[in-house]
């Protein structure tokens, strides 16, 4: 079985694959001070408690945007699974032509998303919107050129900024409001965060189509923890919550 691990700023997302089928997904809070023993014991326990054998893990692939945790995670894989994990990063075989000015600056999660998107739609231009701690919008051409993209504060980050940066605005649930013109402070905040994000994603998608794809219509994929919140918005051709994990599994195949 293949273990894939995506270390984000807020959460660690993991997946266990049997061939190309994902049999298990799990999450835990990201903590930069977590030791290799804590991580290793957690990984073995979560696999075992979900009815799988940790010793059946044959390969491990990781991507991380939290450098402080990488050493502990790599050590945990060696100590508790006897496997050296593949970390997707600059120099890893990805099948992408990265057009960033400095390819090392591209987040590993964005690369993994692009790999997963290409596997799903190998003959199409792609826009991938990842709604996590940050919201990223990335453009990938049919020729597998990763052109770059845009990075904006995510929904939770935006909500937190309103709470901590103002004297009277409360923290409220991130949810789709019934109407855009809220008649309470809670509804007004929810509207600003939710519909403001729709506007952000729609405008970036429209501009990418013109500037990056010459007017060609790309496939727009939504992924990340908040993607399902926008399921009825009409923004996405498909929502693939585990796209980053799918990309990590494919990265393993490319680097064998």
mmCIF file of C-alpha atoms in Angstrom:
data_model
loop_
_atom_site.group_PDB
_atom_site.id
_atom_site.type_symbol
_atom_site.label_atom_id
_atom_site.label_comp_id
_atom_site.label_asym_id
_atom_site.label_seq_id
_atom_site.Cartn_x
_atom_site.Cartn_y
_atom_site.Cartn_z
ATOM 1 C CA UNK A 1 0.000 0.000 0.000
ATOM 2 C CA UNK A 2 1.068 3.593 -0.608
ATOM 3 C CA UNK A 3 0.964 6.229 2.133
ATOM 4 C CA UNK A 4 0.645 9.852 1.003
ATOM 5 C CA UNK A 5 1.004 12.822 3.353
ATOM 6 C CA UNK A 6 0.272 16.485 2.652
ATOM 7 C CA UNK A 7 1.557 18.834 5.360
ATOM 8 C CA UNK A 8 -0.361 22.096 5.243
ATOM 9 C CA UNK A 9 -0.105 25.152 7.466
ATOM 10 C CA UNK A 10 -3.212 24.161 9.425
ATOM 11 C CA UNK A 11 -3.666 20.411 8.949
ATOM 12 C CA UNK A 12 -1.827 17.297 7.876
ATOM 13 C CA UNK A 13 -3.882 15.337 5.342
ATOM 14 C CA UNK A 14 -3.012 11.699 4.792
ATOM 15 C CA UNK A 15 -4.196 8.988 2.444
ATOM 16 C CA UNK A 16 -3.634 5.262 2.079
ATOM 17 C CA UNK A 17 -3.830 3.828 -1.427
ATOM 18 C CA UNK A 18 -4.307 0.266 -2.560
ATOM 19 C CA UNK A 19 -2.964 0.516 -6.101
ATOM 20 C CA UNK A 20 -4.859 3.561 -7.498
ATOM 21 C CA UNK A 21 -7.785 3.363 -5.085
ATOM 22 C CA UNK A 22 -7.727 5.453 -1.942
ATOM 23 C CA UNK A 23 -8.945 3.339 0.969
ATOM 24 C CA UNK A 24 -8.344 5.733 3.853
ATOM 25 C CA UNK A 25 -8.093 9.464 4.467
ATOM 26 C CA UNK A 26 -7.207 11.097 7.765
ATOM 27 C CA UNK A 27 -6.294 14.489 9.223
ATOM 28 C CA UNK A 28 -4.490 15.919 12.215
ATOM 29 C CA UNK A 29 -3.529 19.419 13.319
ATOM 30 C CA UNK A 30 -0.150 20.620 12.052
ATOM 31 C CA UNK A 31 2.321 21.431 14.820
ATOM 32 C CA UNK A 32 5.834 22.445 13.815
ATOM 33 C CA UNK A 33 7.235 21.135 17.104
ATOM 34 C CA UNK A 34 5.877 17.609 16.659
ATOM 35 C CA UNK A 35 8.566 14.958 17.156
ATOM 36 C CA UNK A 36 9.297 12.057 14.834
ATOM 37 C CA UNK A 37 8.010 9.641 17.473
ATOM 38 C CA UNK A 38 4.699 11.476 17.794
ATOM 39 C CA UNK A 39 4.242 11.448 14.036
ATOM 40 C CA UNK A 40 5.315 7.840 13.591
ATOM 41 C CA UNK A 41 3.090 6.536 16.384
ATOM 42 C CA UNK A 42 0.154 8.584 15.075
ATOM 43 C CA UNK A 43 0.563 7.303 11.514
ATOM 44 C CA UNK A 44 0.813 3.660 12.564
ATOM 45 C CA UNK A 45 -2.116 4.016 14.962
ATOM 46 C CA UNK A 46 -4.464 5.719 12.512
ATOM 47 C CA UNK A 47 -3.730 3.088 9.862
ATOM 48 C CA UNK A 48 -4.140 0.209 12.320
ATOM 49 C CA UNK A 49 -7.313 1.572 13.955
ATOM 50 C CA UNK A 50 -8.966 1.845 10.538
ATOM 51 C CA UNK A 51 -8.429 -1.854 9.867
ATOM 52 C CA UNK A 52 -5.232 -1.777 7.812
ATOM 53 C CA UNK A 53 -1.772 -3.184 8.507
ATOM 54 C CA UNK A 54 0.896 -0.474 8.881
ATOM 55 C CA UNK A 55 3.519 -3.008 7.805
ATOM 56 C CA UNK A 56 1.795 -3.274 4.414
ATOM 57 C CA UNK A 57 2.976 0.224 3.487
ATOM 58 C CA UNK A 58 5.485 -0.179 0.666
ATOM 59 C CA UNK A 59 6.037 3.457 -0.382
ATOM 60 C CA UNK A 60 5.537 6.901 1.127
ATOM 61 C CA UNK A 61 5.217 10.249 -0.654
ATOM 62 C CA UNK A 62 5.006 13.632 1.074
ATOM 63 C CA UNK A 63 4.608 17.274 0.240
ATOM 64 C CA UNK A 64 5.001 20.006 2.808
ATOM 65 C CA UNK A 65 4.696 23.768 3.077
ATOM 66 C CA UNK A 66 5.956 23.668 6.687
ATOM 67 C CA UNK A 67 9.750 23.118 6.476
ATOM 68 C CA UNK A 68 10.074 22.856 10.267
ATOM 69 C CA UNK A 69 8.225 19.532 10.272
ATOM 70 C CA UNK A 70 10.008 17.876 7.348
ATOM 71 C CA UNK A 71 12.919 16.380 9.280
ATOM 72 C CA UNK A 72 10.619 14.850 11.898
ATOM 73 C CA UNK A 73 8.309 13.469 9.229
ATOM 74 C CA UNK A 74 11.149 11.938 7.220
ATOM 75 C CA UNK A 75 12.617 10.416 10.373
ATOM 76 C CA UNK A 76 9.212 9.019 11.383
ATOM 77 C CA UNK A 77 8.876 7.261 8.023
ATOM 78 C CA UNK A 78 12.313 5.680 8.395
ATOM 79 C CA UNK A 79 11.885 4.629 12.024
ATOM 80 C CA UNK A 80 8.285 3.431 11.998
ATOM 81 C CA UNK A 81 7.860 2.168 8.416
ATOM 82 C CA UNK A 82 11.474 1.430 7.381
ATOM 83 C CA UNK A 83 10.840 3.519 4.263
ATOM 84 C CA UNK A 84 12.540 6.635 2.946
ATOM 85 C CA UNK A 85 9.765 9.031 1.991
ATOM 86 C CA UNK A 86 9.742 10.846 -1.330
ATOM 87 C CA UNK A 87 9.331 14.584 -0.691
ATOM 88 C CA UNK A 88 7.969 16.385 -3.754
ATOM 89 C CA UNK A 89 10.181 19.440 -4.274
ATOM 90 C CA UNK A 90 12.471 21.082 -6.794
ATOM 91 C CA UNK A 91 14.430 18.334 -8.538
ATOM 92 C CA UNK A 92 11.697 15.723 -8.132
ATOM 93 C CA UNK A 93 10.417 14.226 -11.388
ATOM 94 C CA UNK A 94 6.977 15.727 -11.873
ATOM 95 C CA UNK A 95 6.275 15.587 -15.601
ATOM 96 C CA UNK A 96 5.766 19.371 -15.448
ATOM 97 C CA UNK A 97 7.580 22.191 -17.211
ATOM 98 C CA UNK A 98 7.591 24.748 -14.418
ATOM 99 C CA UNK A 99 7.559 28.271 -15.837
ATOM 100 C CA UNK A 100 7.940 30.087 -12.516
ATOM 101 C CA UNK A 101 10.880 32.512 -12.478
ATOM 102 C CA UNK A 102 12.309 30.465 -9.613
ATOM 103 C CA UNK A 103 10.856 26.923 -9.670
ATOM 104 C CA UNK A 104 12.001 26.368 -6.067
ATOM 105 C CA UNK A 105 9.436 28.952 -4.955
ATOM 106 C CA UNK A 106 6.445 26.865 -6.049
ATOM 107 C CA UNK A 107 4.709 25.203 -3.115
ATOM 108 C CA UNK A 108 4.973 21.418 -3.125
ATOM 109 C CA UNK A 109 1.216 21.135 -2.651
ATOM 110 C CA UNK A 110 0.608 23.196 -5.787
ATOM 111 C CA UNK A 111 2.929 20.901 -7.734
ATOM 112 C CA UNK A 112 1.171 17.795 -6.395
ATOM 113 C CA UNK A 113 -2.217 19.266 -7.324
ATOM 114 C CA UNK A 114 -0.967 19.922 -10.855
ATOM 115 C CA UNK A 115 0.319 16.343 -11.187
ATOM 116 C CA UNK A 116 -3.029 14.991 -9.999
ATOM 117 C CA UNK A 117 -4.967 17.275 -12.319
ATOM 118 C CA UNK A 118 -2.940 16.243 -15.359
ATOM 119 C CA UNK A 119 -3.505 12.581 -14.566
ATOM 120 C CA UNK A 120 -7.260 13.214 -14.443
ATOM 121 C CA UNK A 121 -7.381 15.431 -17.559
ATOM 122 C CA UNK A 122 -4.236 14.687 -19.617
ATOM 123 C CA UNK A 123 -5.486 16.418 -22.780
ATOM 124 C CA UNK A 124 -6.878 19.657 -21.355
ATOM 125 C CA UNK A 125 -5.753 23.024 -20.091
ATOM 126 C CA UNK A 126 -6.368 23.238 -16.350
ATOM 127 C CA UNK A 127 -7.137 25.764 -13.666
ATOM 128 C CA UNK A 128 -6.849 24.288 -10.175
ATOM 129 C CA UNK A 129 -8.375 26.155 -7.245
ATOM 130 C CA UNK A 130 -7.227 24.900 -3.836
ATOM 131 C CA UNK A 131 -9.298 26.229 -0.942
ATOM 132 C CA UNK A 132 -7.224 25.624 2.149
ATOM 133 C CA UNK A 133 -5.423 27.866 4.634
ATOM 134 C CA UNK A 134 -4.633 30.000 1.609
ATOM 135 C CA UNK A 135 -6.621 29.933 -1.608
ATOM 136 C CA UNK A 136 -4.408 29.204 -4.600
ATOM 137 C CA UNK A 137 -5.423 29.363 -8.252
ATOM 138 C CA UNK A 138 -2.996 27.717 -10.678
ATOM 139 C CA UNK A 139 -2.785 27.423 -14.453
ATOM 140 C CA UNK A 140 -1.439 24.348 -16.265
ATOM 141 C CA UNK A 141 -1.460 24.029 -20.048
ATOM 142 C CA UNK A 142 -2.313 20.990 -22.142
ATOM 143 C CA UNK A 143 1.443 20.774 -22.836
ATOM 144 C CA UNK A 144 2.025 20.242 -19.078
ATOM 145 C CA UNK A 145 3.462 23.697 -18.538
ATOM 146 C CA UNK A 146 2.873 24.965 -15.028
ATOM 147 C CA UNK A 147 2.467 28.683 -15.679
ATOM 148 C CA UNK A 148 2.019 29.875 -12.109
ATOM 149 C CA UNK A 149 -1.039 31.380 -10.515
ATOM 150 C CA UNK A 150 -2.408 33.499 -7.701
ATOM 151 C CA UNK A 151 -2.364 33.214 -3.901
ATOM 152 C CA UNK A 152 -4.970 34.829 -1.654
ATOM 153 C CA UNK A 153 -5.954 34.534 2.026
ATOM 154 C CA UNK A 154 -8.200 31.523 2.586
ATOM 155 C CA UNK A 155 -11.683 31.686 4.074
ATOM 156 C CA UNK A 156 -10.618 30.905 7.652
ATOM 157 C CA UNK A 157 -7.724 33.344 7.411
ATOM 158 C CA UNK A 158 -10.054 36.061 6.142
ATOM 159 C CA UNK A 159 -12.521 35.378 8.942
ATOM 160 C CA UNK A 160 -9.733 35.443 11.515
ATOM 161 C CA UNK A 161 -8.436 38.754 10.156
ATOM 162 C CA UNK A 162 -11.855 40.341 10.687
ATOM 163 C CA UNK A 163 -12.052 39.029 14.245
ATOM 164 C CA UNK A 164 -8.533 39.971 15.339
ATOM 165 C CA UNK A 165 -8.221 43.209 13.368
ATOM 166 C CA UNK A 166 -11.424 44.839 14.578
ATOM 167 C CA UNK A 167 -12.800 45.764 17.984
ATOM 168 C CA UNK A 168 -16.388 44.575 17.622
ATOM 169 C CA UNK A 169 -16.681 42.019 14.835
ATOM 170 C CA UNK A 170 -17.156 38.455 16.122
ATOM 171 C CA UNK A 171 -15.827 35.168 14.783
ATOM 172 C CA UNK A 172 -18.652 33.326 13.021
ATOM 173 C CA UNK A 173 -19.140 30.013 11.258
ATOM 174 C CA UNK A 174 -17.894 29.855 7.694
ATOM 175 C CA UNK A 175 -21.070 29.045 5.790
ATOM 176 C CA UNK A 176 -23.031 29.929 2.671
ATOM 177 C CA UNK A 177 -25.542 32.642 3.674
ATOM 178 C CA UNK A 178 -29.085 32.615 2.327
ATOM 179 C CA UNK A 179 -28.640 36.053 0.726
ATOM 180 C CA UNK A 180 -25.787 38.363 -0.116
ATOM 181 C CA UNK A 181 -27.226 41.405 1.665
ATOM 182 C CA UNK A 182 -27.050 40.299 5.295
ATOM 183 C CA UNK A 183 -29.423 41.915 7.813
ATOM 184 C CA UNK A 184 -27.257 41.021 10.819
ATOM 185 C CA UNK A 185 -23.562 41.337 11.538
ATOM 186 C CA UNK A 186 -23.143 37.557 11.388
ATOM 187 C CA UNK A 187 -24.876 37.299 8.006
ATOM 188 C CA UNK A 188 -22.957 40.310 6.693
ATOM 189 C CA UNK A 189 -19.603 38.727 7.616
ATOM 190 C CA UNK A 190 -20.612 35.380 6.124
ATOM 191 C CA UNK A 191 -21.717 37.115 2.939
ATOM 192 C CA UNK A 192 -18.521 39.117 2.602
ATOM 193 C CA UNK A 193 -16.312 36.084 3.109
ATOM 194 C CA UNK A 194 -18.364 33.634 1.022
ATOM 195 C CA UNK A 195 -19.515 35.777 -1.915
ATOM 196 C CA UNK A 196 -16.313 37.791 -1.866
ATOM 197 C CA UNK A 197 -14.440 34.538 -2.378
ATOM 198 C CA UNK A 198 -16.709 33.584 -5.270
ATOM 199 C CA UNK A 199 -15.926 36.922 -6.876
ATOM 200 C CA UNK A 200 -12.214 36.414 -6.338
ATOM 201 C CA UNK A 201 -12.223 32.929 -7.875
ATOM 202 C CA UNK A 202 -14.461 33.909 -10.791
ATOM 203 C CA UNK A 203 -12.357 36.954 -11.685
ATOM 204 C CA UNK A 204 -9.063 35.072 -11.522
ATOM 205 C CA UNK A 205 -10.470 32.215 -13.592
ATOM 206 C CA UNK A 206 -11.746 34.649 -16.213
ATOM 207 C CA UNK A 207 -8.425 36.458 -16.398
ATOM 208 C CA UNK A 208 -6.446 33.209 -16.613
ATOM 209 C CA UNK A 209 -8.574 32.063 -19.528
ATOM 210 C CA UNK A 210 -7.715 35.243 -21.441
ATOM 211 C CA UNK A 211 -4.117 35.816 -20.372
ATOM 212 C CA UNK A 212 -2.814 32.254 -20.040
ATOM 213 C CA UNK A 213 -4.902 30.189 -22.449
ATOM 214 C CA UNK A 214 -5.677 32.648 -25.231
ATOM 215 C CA UNK A 215 -9.418 32.362 -24.665
ATOM 216 C CA UNK A 216 -9.488 28.553 -24.620
ATOM 217 C CA UNK A 217 -11.827 27.106 -22.007
ATOM 218 C CA UNK A 218 -9.857 25.110 -19.423
ATOM 219 C CA UNK A 219 -11.170 22.493 -17.032
ATOM 220 C CA UNK A 220 -11.583 24.142 -13.634
ATOM 221 C CA UNK A 221 -10.951 21.805 -10.685
ATOM 222 C CA UNK A 222 -11.800 22.659 -7.090
ATOM 223 C CA UNK A 223 -9.953 21.004 -4.242
ATOM 224 C CA UNK A 224 -9.049 21.594 -0.606
ATOM 225 C CA UNK A 225 -11.015 21.600 2.617
ATOM 226 C CA UNK A 226 -13.499 24.332 1.666
ATOM 227 C CA UNK A 227 -14.139 23.290 -1.952
ATOM 228 C CA UNK A 228 -17.451 21.522 -1.219
ATOM 229 C CA UNK A 229 -18.815 24.759 0.233
ATOM 230 C CA UNK A 230 -18.884 26.135 -3.325
ATOM 231 C CA UNK A 231 -20.335 23.031 -4.980
ATOM 232 C CA UNK A 232 -23.473 24.824 -6.210
ATOM 233 C CA UNK A 233 -21.657 27.973 -7.347
ATOM 234 C CA UNK A 234 -21.031 26.751 -10.893
ATOM 235 C CA UNK A 235 -17.357 27.696 -10.610
ATOM 236 C CA UNK A 236 -15.921 24.206 -10.959
ATOM 237 C CA UNK A 237 -16.180 21.512 -13.598
ATOM 238 C CA UNK A 238 -15.243 18.970 -10.932
ATOM 239 C CA UNK A 239 -14.416 18.968 -7.242
ATOM 240 C CA UNK A 240 -11.680 16.507 -6.241
ATOM 241 C CA UNK A 241 -11.047 16.910 -2.492
ATOM 242 C CA UNK A 242 -8.102 14.477 -2.442
ATOM 243 C CA UNK A 243 -6.369 15.837 -5.565
ATOM 244 C CA UNK A 244 -3.098 16.535 -3.736
ATOM 245 C CA UNK A 245 -2.974 12.933 -2.479
ATOM 246 C CA UNK A 246 -3.669 11.615 -5.974
ATOM 247 C CA UNK A 247 -0.815 13.765 -7.249
ATOM 248 C CA UNK A 248 1.562 12.413 -4.622
ATOM 249 C CA UNK A 249 0.722 8.843 -5.587
ATOM 250 C CA UNK A 250 1.462 9.671 -9.227
ATOM 251 C CA UNK A 251 4.724 11.395 -8.238
ATOM 252 C CA UNK A 252 5.860 8.127 -6.690
ATOM 253 C CA UNK A 253 5.279 6.325 -9.979
ATOM 254 C CA UNK A 254 7.238 8.988 -11.854
ATOM 255 C CA UNK A 255 10.224 8.696 -9.485
ATOM 256 C CA UNK A 256 10.579 4.917 -9.294
#
